Structure formats: C-alpha cells, structure tokens
JSON list of C-alpha atoms in Angstrom, two decimals:
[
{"chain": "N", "resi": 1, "resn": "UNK", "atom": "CA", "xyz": [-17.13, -78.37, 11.41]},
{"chain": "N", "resi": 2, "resn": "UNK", "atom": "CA", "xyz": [-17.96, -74.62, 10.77]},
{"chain": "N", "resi": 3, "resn": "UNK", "atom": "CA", "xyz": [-17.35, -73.04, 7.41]},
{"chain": "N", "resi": 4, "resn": "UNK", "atom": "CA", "xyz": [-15.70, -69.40, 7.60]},
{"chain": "N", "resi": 5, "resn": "UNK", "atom": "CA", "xyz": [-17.38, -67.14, 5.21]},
{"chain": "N", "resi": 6, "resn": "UNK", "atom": "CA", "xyz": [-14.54, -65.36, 3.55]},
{"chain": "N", "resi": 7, "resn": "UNK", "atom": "CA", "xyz": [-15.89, -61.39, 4.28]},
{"chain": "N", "resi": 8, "resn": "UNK", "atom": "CA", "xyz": [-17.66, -59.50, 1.24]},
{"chain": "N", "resi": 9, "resn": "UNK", "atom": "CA", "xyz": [-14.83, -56.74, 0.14]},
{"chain": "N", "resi": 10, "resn": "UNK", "atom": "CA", "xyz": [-17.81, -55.51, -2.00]},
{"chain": "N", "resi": 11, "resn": "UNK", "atom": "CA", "xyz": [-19.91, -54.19, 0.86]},
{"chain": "N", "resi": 12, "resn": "UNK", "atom": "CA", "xyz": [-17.06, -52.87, 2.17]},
{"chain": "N", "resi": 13, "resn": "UNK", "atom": "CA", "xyz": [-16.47, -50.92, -1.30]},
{"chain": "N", "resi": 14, "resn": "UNK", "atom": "CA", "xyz": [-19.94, -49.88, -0.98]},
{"chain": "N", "resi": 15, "resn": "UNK", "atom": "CA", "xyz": [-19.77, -48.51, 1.67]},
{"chain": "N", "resi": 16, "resn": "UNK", "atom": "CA", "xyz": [-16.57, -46.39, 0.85]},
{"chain": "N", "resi": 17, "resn": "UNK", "atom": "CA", "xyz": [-18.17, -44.75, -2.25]},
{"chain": "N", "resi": 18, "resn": "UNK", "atom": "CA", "xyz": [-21.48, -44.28, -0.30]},
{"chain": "N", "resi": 19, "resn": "UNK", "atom": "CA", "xyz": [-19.70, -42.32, 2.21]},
{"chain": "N", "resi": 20, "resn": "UNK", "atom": "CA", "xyz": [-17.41, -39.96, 0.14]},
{"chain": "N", "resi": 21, "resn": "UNK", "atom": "CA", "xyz": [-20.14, -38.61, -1.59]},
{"chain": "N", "resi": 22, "resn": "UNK", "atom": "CA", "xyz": [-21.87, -37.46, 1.56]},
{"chain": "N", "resi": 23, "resn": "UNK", "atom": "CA", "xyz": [-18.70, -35.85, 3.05]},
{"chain": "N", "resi": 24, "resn": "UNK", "atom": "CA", "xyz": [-18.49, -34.17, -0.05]},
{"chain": "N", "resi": 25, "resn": "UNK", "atom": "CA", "xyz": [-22.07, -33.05, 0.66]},
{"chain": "N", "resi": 26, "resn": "UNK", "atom": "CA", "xyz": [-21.14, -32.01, 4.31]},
{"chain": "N", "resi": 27, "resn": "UNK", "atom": "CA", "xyz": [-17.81, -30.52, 3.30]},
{"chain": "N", "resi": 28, "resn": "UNK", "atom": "CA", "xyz": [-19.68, -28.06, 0.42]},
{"chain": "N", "resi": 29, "resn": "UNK", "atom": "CA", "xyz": [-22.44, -27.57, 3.45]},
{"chain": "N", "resi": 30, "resn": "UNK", "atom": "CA", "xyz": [-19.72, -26.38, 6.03]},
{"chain": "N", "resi": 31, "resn": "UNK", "atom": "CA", "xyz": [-18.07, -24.18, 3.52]},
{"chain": "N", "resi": 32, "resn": "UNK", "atom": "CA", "xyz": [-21.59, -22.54, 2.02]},
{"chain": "N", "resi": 33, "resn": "UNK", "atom": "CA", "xyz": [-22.42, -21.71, 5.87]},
{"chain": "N", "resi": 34, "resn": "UNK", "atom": "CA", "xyz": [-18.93, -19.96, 6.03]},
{"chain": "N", "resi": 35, "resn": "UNK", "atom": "CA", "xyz": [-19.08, -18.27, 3.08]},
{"chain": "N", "resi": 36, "resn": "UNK", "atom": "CA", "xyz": [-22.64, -16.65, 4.64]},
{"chain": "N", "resi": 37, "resn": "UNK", "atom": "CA", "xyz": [-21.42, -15.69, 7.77]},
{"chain": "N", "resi": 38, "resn": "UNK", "atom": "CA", "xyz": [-18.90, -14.11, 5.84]},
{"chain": "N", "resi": 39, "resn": "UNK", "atom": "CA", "xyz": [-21.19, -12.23, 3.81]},
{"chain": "N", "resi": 40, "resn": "UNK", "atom": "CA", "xyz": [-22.70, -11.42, 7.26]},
{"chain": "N", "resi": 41, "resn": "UNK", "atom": "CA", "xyz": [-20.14, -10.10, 9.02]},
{"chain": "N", "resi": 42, "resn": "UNK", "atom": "CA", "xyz": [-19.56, -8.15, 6.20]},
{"chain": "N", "resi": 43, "resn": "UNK", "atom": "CA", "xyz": [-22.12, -5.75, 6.16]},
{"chain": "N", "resi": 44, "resn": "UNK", "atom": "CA", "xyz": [-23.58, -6.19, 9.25]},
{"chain": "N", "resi": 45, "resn": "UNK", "atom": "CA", "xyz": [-20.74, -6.23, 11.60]},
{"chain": "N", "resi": 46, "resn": "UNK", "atom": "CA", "xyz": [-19.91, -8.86, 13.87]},
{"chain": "N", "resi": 47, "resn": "UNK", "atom": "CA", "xyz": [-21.99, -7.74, 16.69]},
{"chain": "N", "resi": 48, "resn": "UNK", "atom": "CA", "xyz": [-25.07, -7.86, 14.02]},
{"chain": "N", "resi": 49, "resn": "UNK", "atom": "CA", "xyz": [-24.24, -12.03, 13.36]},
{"chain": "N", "resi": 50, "resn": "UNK", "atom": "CA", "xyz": [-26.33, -14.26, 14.95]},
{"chain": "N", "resi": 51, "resn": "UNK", "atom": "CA", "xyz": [-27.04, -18.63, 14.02]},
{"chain": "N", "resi": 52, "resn": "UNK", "atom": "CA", "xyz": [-30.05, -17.60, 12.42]},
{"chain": "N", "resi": 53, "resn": "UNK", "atom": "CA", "xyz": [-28.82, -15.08, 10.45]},
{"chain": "N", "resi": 54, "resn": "UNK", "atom": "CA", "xyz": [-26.17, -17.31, 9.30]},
{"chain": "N", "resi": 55, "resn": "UNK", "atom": "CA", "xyz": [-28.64, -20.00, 8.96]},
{"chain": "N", "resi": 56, "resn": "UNK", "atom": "CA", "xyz": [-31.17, -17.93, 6.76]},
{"chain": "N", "resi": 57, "resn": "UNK", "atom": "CA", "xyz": [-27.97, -16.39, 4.32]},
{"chain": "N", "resi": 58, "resn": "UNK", "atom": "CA", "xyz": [-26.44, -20.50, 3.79]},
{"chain": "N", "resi": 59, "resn": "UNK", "atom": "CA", "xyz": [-30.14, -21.43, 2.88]},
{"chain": "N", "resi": 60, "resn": "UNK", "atom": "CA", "xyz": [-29.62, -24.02, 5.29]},
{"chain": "N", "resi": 61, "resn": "UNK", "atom": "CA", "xyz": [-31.86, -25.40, 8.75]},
{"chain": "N", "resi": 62, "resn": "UNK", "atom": "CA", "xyz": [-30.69, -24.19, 11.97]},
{"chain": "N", "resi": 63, "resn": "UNK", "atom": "CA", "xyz": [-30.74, -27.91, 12.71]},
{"chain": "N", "resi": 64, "resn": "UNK", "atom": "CA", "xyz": [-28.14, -28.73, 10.18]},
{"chain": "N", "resi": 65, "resn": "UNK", "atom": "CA", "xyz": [-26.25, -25.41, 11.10]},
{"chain": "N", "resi": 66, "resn": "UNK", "atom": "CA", "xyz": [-25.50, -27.08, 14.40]},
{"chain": "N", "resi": 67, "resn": "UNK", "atom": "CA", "xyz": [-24.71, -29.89, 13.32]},
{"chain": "N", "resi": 68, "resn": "UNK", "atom": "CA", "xyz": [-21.67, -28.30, 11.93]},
{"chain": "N", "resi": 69, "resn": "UNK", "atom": "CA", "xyz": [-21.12, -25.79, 14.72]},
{"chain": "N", "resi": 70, "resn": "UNK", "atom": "CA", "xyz": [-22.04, -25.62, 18.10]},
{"chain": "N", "resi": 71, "resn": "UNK", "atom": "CA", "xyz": [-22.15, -21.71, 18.06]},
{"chain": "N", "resi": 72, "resn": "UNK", "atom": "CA", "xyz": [-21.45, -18.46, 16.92]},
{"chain": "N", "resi": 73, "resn": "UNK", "atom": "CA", "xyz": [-18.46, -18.47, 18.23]},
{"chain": "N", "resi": 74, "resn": "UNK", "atom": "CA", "xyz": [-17.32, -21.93, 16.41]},
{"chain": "N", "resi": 75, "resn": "UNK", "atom": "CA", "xyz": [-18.48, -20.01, 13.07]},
{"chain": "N", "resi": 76, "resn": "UNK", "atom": "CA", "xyz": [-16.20, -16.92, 13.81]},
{"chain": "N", "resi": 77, "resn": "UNK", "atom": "CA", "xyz": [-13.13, -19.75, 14.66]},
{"chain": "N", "resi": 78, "resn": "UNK", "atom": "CA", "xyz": [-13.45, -21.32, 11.81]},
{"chain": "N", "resi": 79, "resn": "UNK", "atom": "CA", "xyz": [-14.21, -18.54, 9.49]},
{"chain": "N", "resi": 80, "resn": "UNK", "atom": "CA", "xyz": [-11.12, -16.73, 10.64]},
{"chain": "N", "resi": 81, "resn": "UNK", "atom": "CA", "xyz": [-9.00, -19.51, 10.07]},
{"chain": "N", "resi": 82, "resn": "UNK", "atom": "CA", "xyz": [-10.12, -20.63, 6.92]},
{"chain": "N", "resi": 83, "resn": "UNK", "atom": "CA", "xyz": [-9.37, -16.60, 5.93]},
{"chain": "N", "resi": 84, "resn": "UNK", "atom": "CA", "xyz": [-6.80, -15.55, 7.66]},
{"chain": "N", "resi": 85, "resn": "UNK", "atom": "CA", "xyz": [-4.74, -19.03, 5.63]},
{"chain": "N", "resi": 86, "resn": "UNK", "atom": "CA", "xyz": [-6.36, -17.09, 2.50]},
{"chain": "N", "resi": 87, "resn": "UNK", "atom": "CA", "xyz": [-4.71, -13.98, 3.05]},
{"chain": "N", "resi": 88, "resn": "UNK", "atom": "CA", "xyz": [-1.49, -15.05, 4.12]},
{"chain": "N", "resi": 89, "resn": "UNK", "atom": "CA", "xyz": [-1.44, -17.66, 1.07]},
{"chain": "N", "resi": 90, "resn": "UNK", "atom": "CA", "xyz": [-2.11, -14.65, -0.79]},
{"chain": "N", "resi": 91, "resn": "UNK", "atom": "CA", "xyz": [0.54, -12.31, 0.50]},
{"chain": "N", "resi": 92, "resn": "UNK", "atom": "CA", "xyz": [2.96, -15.17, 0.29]},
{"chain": "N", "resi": 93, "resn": "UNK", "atom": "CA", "xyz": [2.74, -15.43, -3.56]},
{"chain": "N", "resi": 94, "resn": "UNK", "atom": "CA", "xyz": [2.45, -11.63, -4.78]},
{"chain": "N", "resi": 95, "resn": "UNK", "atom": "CA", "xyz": [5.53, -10.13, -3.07]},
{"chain": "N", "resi": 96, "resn": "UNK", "atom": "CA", "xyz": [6.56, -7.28, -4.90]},
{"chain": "N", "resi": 97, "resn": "UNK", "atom": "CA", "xyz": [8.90, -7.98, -8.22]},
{"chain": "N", "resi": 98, "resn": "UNK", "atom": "CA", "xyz": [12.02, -5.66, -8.87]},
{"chain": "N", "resi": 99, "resn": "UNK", "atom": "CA", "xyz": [13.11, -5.27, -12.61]},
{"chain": "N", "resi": 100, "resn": "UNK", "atom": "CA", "xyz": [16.65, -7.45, -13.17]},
{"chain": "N", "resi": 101, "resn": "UNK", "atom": "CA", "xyz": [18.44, -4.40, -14.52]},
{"chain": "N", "resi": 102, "resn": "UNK", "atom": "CA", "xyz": [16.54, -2.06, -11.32]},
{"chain": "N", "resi": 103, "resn": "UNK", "atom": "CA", "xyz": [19.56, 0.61, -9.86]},
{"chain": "N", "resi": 104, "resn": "UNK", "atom": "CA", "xyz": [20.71, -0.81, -6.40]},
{"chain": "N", "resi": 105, "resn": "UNK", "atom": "CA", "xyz": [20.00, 2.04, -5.15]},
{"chain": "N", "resi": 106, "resn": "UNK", "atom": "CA", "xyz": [16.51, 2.67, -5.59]},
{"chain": "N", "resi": 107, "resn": "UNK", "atom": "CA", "xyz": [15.40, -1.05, -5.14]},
{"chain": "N", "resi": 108, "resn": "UNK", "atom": "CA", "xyz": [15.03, -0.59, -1.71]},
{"chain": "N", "resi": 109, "resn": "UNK", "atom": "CA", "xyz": [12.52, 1.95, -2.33]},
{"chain": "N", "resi": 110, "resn": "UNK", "atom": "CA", "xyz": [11.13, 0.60, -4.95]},
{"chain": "N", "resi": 111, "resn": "UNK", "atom": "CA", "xyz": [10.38, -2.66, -3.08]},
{"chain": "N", "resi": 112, "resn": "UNK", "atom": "CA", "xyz": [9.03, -1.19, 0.05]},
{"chain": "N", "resi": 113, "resn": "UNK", "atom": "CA", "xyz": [6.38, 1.31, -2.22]},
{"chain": "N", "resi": 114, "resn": "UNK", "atom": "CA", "xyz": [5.53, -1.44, -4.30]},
{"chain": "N", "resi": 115, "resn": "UNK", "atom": "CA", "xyz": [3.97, -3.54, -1.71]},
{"chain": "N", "resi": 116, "resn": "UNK", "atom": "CA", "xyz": [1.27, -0.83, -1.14]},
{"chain": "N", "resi": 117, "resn": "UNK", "atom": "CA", "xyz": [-0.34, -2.09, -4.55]},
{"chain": "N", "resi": 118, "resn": "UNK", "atom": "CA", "xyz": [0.53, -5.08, -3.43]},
{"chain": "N", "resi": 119, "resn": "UNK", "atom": "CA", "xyz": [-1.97, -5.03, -0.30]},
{"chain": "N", "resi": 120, "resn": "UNK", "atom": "CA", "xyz": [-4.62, -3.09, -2.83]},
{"chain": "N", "resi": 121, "resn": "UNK", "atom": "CA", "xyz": [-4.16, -5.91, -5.41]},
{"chain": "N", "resi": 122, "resn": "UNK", "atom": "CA", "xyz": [-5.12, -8.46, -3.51]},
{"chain": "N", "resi": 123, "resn": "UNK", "atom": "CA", "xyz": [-7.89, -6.84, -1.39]},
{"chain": "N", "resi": 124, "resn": "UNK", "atom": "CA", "xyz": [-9.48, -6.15, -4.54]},
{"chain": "N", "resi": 125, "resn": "UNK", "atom": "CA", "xyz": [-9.16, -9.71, -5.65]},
{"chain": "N", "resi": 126, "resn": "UNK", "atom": "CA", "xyz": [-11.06, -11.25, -2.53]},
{"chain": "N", "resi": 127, "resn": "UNK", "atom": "CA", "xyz": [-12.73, -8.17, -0.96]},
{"chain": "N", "resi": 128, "resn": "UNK", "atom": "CA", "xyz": [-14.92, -9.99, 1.22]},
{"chain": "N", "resi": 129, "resn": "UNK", "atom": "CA", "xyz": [-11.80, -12.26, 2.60]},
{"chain": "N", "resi": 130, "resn": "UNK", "atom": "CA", "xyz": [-9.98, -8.85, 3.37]},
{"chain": "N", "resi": 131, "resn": "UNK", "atom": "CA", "xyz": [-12.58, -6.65, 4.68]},
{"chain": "N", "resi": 132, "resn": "UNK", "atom": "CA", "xyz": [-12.48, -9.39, 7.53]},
{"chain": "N", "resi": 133, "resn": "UNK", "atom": "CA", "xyz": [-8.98, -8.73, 8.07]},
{"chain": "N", "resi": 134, "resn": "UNK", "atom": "CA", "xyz": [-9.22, -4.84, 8.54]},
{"chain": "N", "resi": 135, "resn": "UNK", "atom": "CA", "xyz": [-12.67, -3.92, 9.65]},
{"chain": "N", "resi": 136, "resn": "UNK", "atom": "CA", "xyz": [-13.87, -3.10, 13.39]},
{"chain": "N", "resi": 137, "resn": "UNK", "atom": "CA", "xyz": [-13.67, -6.50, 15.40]},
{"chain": "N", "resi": 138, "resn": "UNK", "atom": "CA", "xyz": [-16.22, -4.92, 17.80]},
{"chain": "N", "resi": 139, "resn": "UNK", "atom": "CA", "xyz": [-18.62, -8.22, 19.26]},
{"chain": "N", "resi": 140, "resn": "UNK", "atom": "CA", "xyz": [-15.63, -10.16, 18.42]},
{"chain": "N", "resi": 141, "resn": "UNK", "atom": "CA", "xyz": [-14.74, -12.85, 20.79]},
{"chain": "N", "resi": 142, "resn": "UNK", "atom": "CA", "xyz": [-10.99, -12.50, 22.06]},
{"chain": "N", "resi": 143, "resn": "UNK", "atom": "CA", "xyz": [-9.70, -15.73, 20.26]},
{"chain": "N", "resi": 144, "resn": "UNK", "atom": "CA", "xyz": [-10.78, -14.49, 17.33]},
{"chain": "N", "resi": 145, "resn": "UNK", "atom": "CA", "xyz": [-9.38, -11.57, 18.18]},
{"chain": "N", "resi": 146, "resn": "UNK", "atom": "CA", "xyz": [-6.07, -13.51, 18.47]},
{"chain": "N", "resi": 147, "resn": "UNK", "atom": "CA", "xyz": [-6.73, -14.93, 15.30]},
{"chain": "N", "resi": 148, "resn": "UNK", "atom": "CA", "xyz": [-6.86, -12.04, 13.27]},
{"chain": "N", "resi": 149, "resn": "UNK", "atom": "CA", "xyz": [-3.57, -10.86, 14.91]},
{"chain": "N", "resi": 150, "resn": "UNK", "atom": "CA", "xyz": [-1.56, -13.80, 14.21]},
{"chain": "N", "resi": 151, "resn": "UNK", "atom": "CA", "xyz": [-2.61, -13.25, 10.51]},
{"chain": "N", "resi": 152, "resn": "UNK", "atom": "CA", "xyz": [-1.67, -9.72, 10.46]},
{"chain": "N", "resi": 153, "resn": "UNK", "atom": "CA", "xyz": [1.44, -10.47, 12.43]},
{"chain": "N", "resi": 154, "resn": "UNK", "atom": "CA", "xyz": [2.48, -13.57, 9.77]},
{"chain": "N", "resi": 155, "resn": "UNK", "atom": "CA", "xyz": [2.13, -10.66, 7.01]},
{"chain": "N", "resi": 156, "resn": "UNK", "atom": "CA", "xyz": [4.20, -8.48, 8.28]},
{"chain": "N", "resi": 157, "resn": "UNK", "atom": "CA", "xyz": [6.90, -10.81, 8.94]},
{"chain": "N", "resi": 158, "resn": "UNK", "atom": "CA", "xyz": [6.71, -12.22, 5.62]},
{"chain": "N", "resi": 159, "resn": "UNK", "atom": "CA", "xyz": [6.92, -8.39, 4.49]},
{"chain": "N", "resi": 160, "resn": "UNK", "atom": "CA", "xyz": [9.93, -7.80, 6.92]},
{"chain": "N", "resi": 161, "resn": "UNK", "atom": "CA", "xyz": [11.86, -10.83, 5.46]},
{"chain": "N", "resi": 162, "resn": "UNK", "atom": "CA", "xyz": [11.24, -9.05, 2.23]},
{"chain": "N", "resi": 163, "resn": "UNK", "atom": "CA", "xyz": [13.20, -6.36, 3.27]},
{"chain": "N", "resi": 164, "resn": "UNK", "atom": "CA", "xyz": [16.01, -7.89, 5.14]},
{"chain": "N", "resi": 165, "resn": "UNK", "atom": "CA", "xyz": [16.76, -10.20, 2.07]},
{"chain": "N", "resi": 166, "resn": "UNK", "atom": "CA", "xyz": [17.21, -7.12, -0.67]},
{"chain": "N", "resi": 167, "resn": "UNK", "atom": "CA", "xyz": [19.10, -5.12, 2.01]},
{"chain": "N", "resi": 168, "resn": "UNK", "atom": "CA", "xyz": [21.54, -7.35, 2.78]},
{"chain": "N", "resi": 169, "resn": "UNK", "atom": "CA", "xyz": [21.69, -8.43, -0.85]},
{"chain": "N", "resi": 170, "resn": "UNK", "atom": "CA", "xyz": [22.53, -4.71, -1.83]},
{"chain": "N", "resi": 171, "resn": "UNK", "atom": "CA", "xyz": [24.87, -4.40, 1.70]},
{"chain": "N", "resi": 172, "resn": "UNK", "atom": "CA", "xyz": [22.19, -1.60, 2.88]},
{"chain": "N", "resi": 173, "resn": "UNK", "atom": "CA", "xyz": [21.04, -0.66, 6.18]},
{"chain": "N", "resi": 174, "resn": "UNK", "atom": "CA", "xyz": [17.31, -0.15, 7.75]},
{"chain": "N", "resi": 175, "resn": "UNK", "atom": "CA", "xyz": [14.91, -0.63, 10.25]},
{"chain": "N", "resi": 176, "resn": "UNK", "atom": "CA", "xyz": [13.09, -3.69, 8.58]},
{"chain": "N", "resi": 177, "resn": "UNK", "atom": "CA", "xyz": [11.30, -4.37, 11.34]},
{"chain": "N", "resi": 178, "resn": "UNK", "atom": "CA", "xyz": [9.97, -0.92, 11.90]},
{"chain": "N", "resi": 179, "resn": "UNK", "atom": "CA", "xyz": [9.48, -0.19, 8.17]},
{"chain": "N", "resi": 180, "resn": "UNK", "atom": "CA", "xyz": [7.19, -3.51, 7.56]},
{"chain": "N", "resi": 181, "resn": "UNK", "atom": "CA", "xyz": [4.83, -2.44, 11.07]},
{"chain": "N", "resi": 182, "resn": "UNK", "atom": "CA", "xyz": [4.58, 1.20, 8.39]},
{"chain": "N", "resi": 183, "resn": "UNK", "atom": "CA", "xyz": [4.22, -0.65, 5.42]},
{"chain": "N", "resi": 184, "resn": "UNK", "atom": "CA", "xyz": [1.66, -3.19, 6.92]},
{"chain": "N", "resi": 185, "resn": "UNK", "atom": "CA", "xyz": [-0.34, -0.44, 8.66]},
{"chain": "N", "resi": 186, "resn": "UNK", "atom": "CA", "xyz": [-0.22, 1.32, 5.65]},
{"chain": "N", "resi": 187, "resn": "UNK", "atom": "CA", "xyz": [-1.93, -1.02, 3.76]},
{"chain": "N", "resi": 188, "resn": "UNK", "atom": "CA", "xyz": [-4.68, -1.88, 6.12]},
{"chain": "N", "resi": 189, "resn": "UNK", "atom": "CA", "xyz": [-6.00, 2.04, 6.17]},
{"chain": "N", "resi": 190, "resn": "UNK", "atom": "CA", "xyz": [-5.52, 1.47, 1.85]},
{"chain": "N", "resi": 191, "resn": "UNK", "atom": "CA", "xyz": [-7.62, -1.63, 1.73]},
{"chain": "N", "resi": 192, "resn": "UNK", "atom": "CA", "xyz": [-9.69, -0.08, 4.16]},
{"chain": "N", "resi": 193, "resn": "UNK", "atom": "CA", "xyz": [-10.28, 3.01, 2.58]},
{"chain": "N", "resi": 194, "resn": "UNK", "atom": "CA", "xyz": [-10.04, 1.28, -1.45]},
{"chain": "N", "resi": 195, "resn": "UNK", "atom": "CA", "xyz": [-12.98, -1.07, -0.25]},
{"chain": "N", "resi": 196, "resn": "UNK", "atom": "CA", "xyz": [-15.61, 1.76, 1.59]},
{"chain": "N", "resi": 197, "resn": "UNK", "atom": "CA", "xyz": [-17.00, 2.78, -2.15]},
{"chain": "N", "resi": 198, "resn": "UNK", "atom": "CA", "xyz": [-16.11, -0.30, -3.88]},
{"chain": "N", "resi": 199, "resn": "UNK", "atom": "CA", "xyz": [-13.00, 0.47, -4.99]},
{"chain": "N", "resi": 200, "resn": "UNK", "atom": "CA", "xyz": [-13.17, 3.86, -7.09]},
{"chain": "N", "resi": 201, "resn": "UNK", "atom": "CA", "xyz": [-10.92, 5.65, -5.06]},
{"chain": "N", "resi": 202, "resn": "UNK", "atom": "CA", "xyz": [-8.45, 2.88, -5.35]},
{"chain": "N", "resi": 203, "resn": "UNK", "atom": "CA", "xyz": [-6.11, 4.70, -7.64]},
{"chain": "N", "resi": 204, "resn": "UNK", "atom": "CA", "xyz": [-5.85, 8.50, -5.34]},
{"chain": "N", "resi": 205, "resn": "UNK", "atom": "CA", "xyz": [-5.56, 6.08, -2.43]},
{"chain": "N", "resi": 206, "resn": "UNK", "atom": "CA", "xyz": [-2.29, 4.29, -3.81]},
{"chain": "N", "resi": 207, "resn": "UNK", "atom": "CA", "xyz": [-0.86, 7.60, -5.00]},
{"chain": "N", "resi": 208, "resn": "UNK", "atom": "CA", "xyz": [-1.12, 9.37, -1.47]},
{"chain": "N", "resi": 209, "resn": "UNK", "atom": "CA", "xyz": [0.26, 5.98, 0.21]},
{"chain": "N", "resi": 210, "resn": "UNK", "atom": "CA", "xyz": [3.48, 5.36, -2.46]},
{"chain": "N", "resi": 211, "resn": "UNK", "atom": "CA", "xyz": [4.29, 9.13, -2.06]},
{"chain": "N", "resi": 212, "resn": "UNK", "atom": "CA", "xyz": [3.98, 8.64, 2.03]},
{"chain": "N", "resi": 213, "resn": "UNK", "atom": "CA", "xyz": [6.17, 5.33, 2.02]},
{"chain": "N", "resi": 214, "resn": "UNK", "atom": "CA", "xyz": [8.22, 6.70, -0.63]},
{"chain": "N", "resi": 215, "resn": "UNK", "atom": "CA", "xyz": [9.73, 9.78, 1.83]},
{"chain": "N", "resi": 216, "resn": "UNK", "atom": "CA", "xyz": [9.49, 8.23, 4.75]},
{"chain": "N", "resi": 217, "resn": "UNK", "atom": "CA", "xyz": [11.84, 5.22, 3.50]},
{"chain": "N", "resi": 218, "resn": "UNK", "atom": "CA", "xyz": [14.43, 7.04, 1.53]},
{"chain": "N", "resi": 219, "resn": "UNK", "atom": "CA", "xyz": [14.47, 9.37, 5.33]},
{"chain": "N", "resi": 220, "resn": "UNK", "atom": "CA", "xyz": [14.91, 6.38, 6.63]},
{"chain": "N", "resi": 221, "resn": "UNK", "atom": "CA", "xyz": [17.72, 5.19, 4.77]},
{"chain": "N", "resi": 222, "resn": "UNK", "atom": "CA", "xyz": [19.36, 8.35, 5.00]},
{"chain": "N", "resi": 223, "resn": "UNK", "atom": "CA", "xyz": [19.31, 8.06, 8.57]},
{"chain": "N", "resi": 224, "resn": "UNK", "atom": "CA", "xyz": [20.91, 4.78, 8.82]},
{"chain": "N", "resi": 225, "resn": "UNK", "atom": "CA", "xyz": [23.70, 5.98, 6.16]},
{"chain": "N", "resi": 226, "resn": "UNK", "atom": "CA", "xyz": [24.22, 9.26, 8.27]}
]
C-alpha cells in the first residue's frame, strides 16, 4: 500500500520569504530607474531621453532596464502615472484654509488667491515631480500626452469643487468652472516661472499672480451680482 507523504509547509515558507525579498529588490529597481528618467527628462527634455540614458542615470544594465520595460515609451507611461497620482495626492491635501472668523465676503477671494501659493507650495516641495507636469511635452508620445492632461484636468476639478462648495456655502454666485481653468493656468506659468532659477523669484512671482487673481475674481463677482 503506498504511504502519502504529508507535503513540507516549510519549503513552502521558504520559498515565500525567499521571494519577497527579491520583489522588494525589483520593486526599489523599477522605482530607482523612474526616478532617473525623471531626472532625465528634467533637464534634458523628453526628446533628449533615450534607454541608455536612463540606463546609465539608474546605475543599472540595459539588460535589467528591459527587463522592467520594454521601451521608452513604457518608462514615460509609467513615470507619468506614478507622478501625475503624486501631484494630484498633493493638491488633494493642501487646499487652501480660510480663517473661522474670515468676512463672508472676502472668502471667496481669499480662497481663490490663496491657491496660487498653493500651486507654488507644493512645486517647491517636489520640483522635479512638477516640472513634469508643466514643462514642454515636445518628443512626448500622445498617451502620455493624455496622461498629463487627465492630471491637470483632475486638479482643476478638485480646484473647481473648491469653489462651488464656499459659494454656495456663503449663497454667492460665479463662474467656478471658468475661474478654476484661470486659477489652474495661473499656477502652471507660477510653478513654471518659480522653478526656471530655482526658486528665487518665487516670492515677486506670487505677488504679481495674487494681485492678477485678486481683480479678476472680485470683477468677476461683481459681474454675477450686477
């Protein structure tokens, strides 16, 4: 009669704790090779990215490179994703705060002016990460062109929702969807301009963009009320 071996849970075990470490290993791998191209892209442009470029900043083979992506064009996917989740995490968790005892009637103001140093907060906190988001997406393929519209677009939105919610709150009237495509496009040219000389100009630029928002939302407002 033939015995059943009962099977070894401890190879088994083994097995598990040999293989976590080395997705660990793989997982740290893929994001050191994003976190070149990033680099990359950053001051070279997208058009100046190539695998061995990438390859050469992640101090990695171009054999183990592929392994993790199949091309350039995998690198920029991925890349955008894992940023553009970044930057709308970001954006999500810094909305502007209005004091508890703030006059009704200059919280609208104050909330859409505020998110300028909003945008220049955070680019300053993650340049890299943002400098993807505004720059020149010339050599970019069109998916990741898509990519980096979708984030832009969930920012807005989140910035519009913003709005809605204290103007209904204080039973006012505007264009939210209008005044978060300003307010957005606002704060792309200040991150833009804040980052080109690492960020000394960061101050003027916020001063010239609060005083621009600031008119062009209380015109705005008196429109509506007119």
């Amino acid at each position: 009669m033939r015995t059943l071996t009962p099977p070894d849970h401890r190879s088994t075990d083994l097995m598990i704790t040999a293989r976590a470490p080395l997705e660990e290993i793989v997982s740290a791998r893929r994001e050191r090779i994003l976190d070149a191209a990033r680099g990359v892209i950053v001051r070279e442009g997208y058009v100046g990215v190539s695998m061995h470029a990438i390859a050469r900043a992640a101090g990695v083979t171009r054999p183990a490179l592929y392994a993790e992506f199949g091309d350039r064009d995998e690198v920029f996917a991925a890349l955008l994703d894992r940023e553009k989740a970044r930057v709308v995490a970001m954006a999500a968790s810094a909305q502007p705060t209005i004091p508890p005892d703030a006059d009704p009637a200059d919280m609208m103001v104050d909330l859409v002016v505020d998110a300028v140093d909003v945008f220049l907060d955070l680019a300053q906190s993650a340049p890299e990460t943002w400098q993807l988001v505004v720059m020149s997406g010339d050599g970019l393929p069109a998916a990741a062109h898509d990519r980096i519209d979708h984030g832009r677009n969930e920012i807005r939105q989140q910035t519009e929702a913003a709005i809605t919610a204290v103007a209904a709150l204080h039973d006012r009237v505007i264009d939210a969807e209008l005044l978060s495509h300003a307010i957005t496009s606002a704060g792309e040219t200040g991150v833009r301009l804040a980052l080109a000389d690492g960020g000394a100009r960061r101050d003027a630029v916020s001063r010239t963009l609060r005083w621009m928002i600031r008119r062009m939302t209380e015109a705005m407002l008196a429109v509506e009320a007119g």
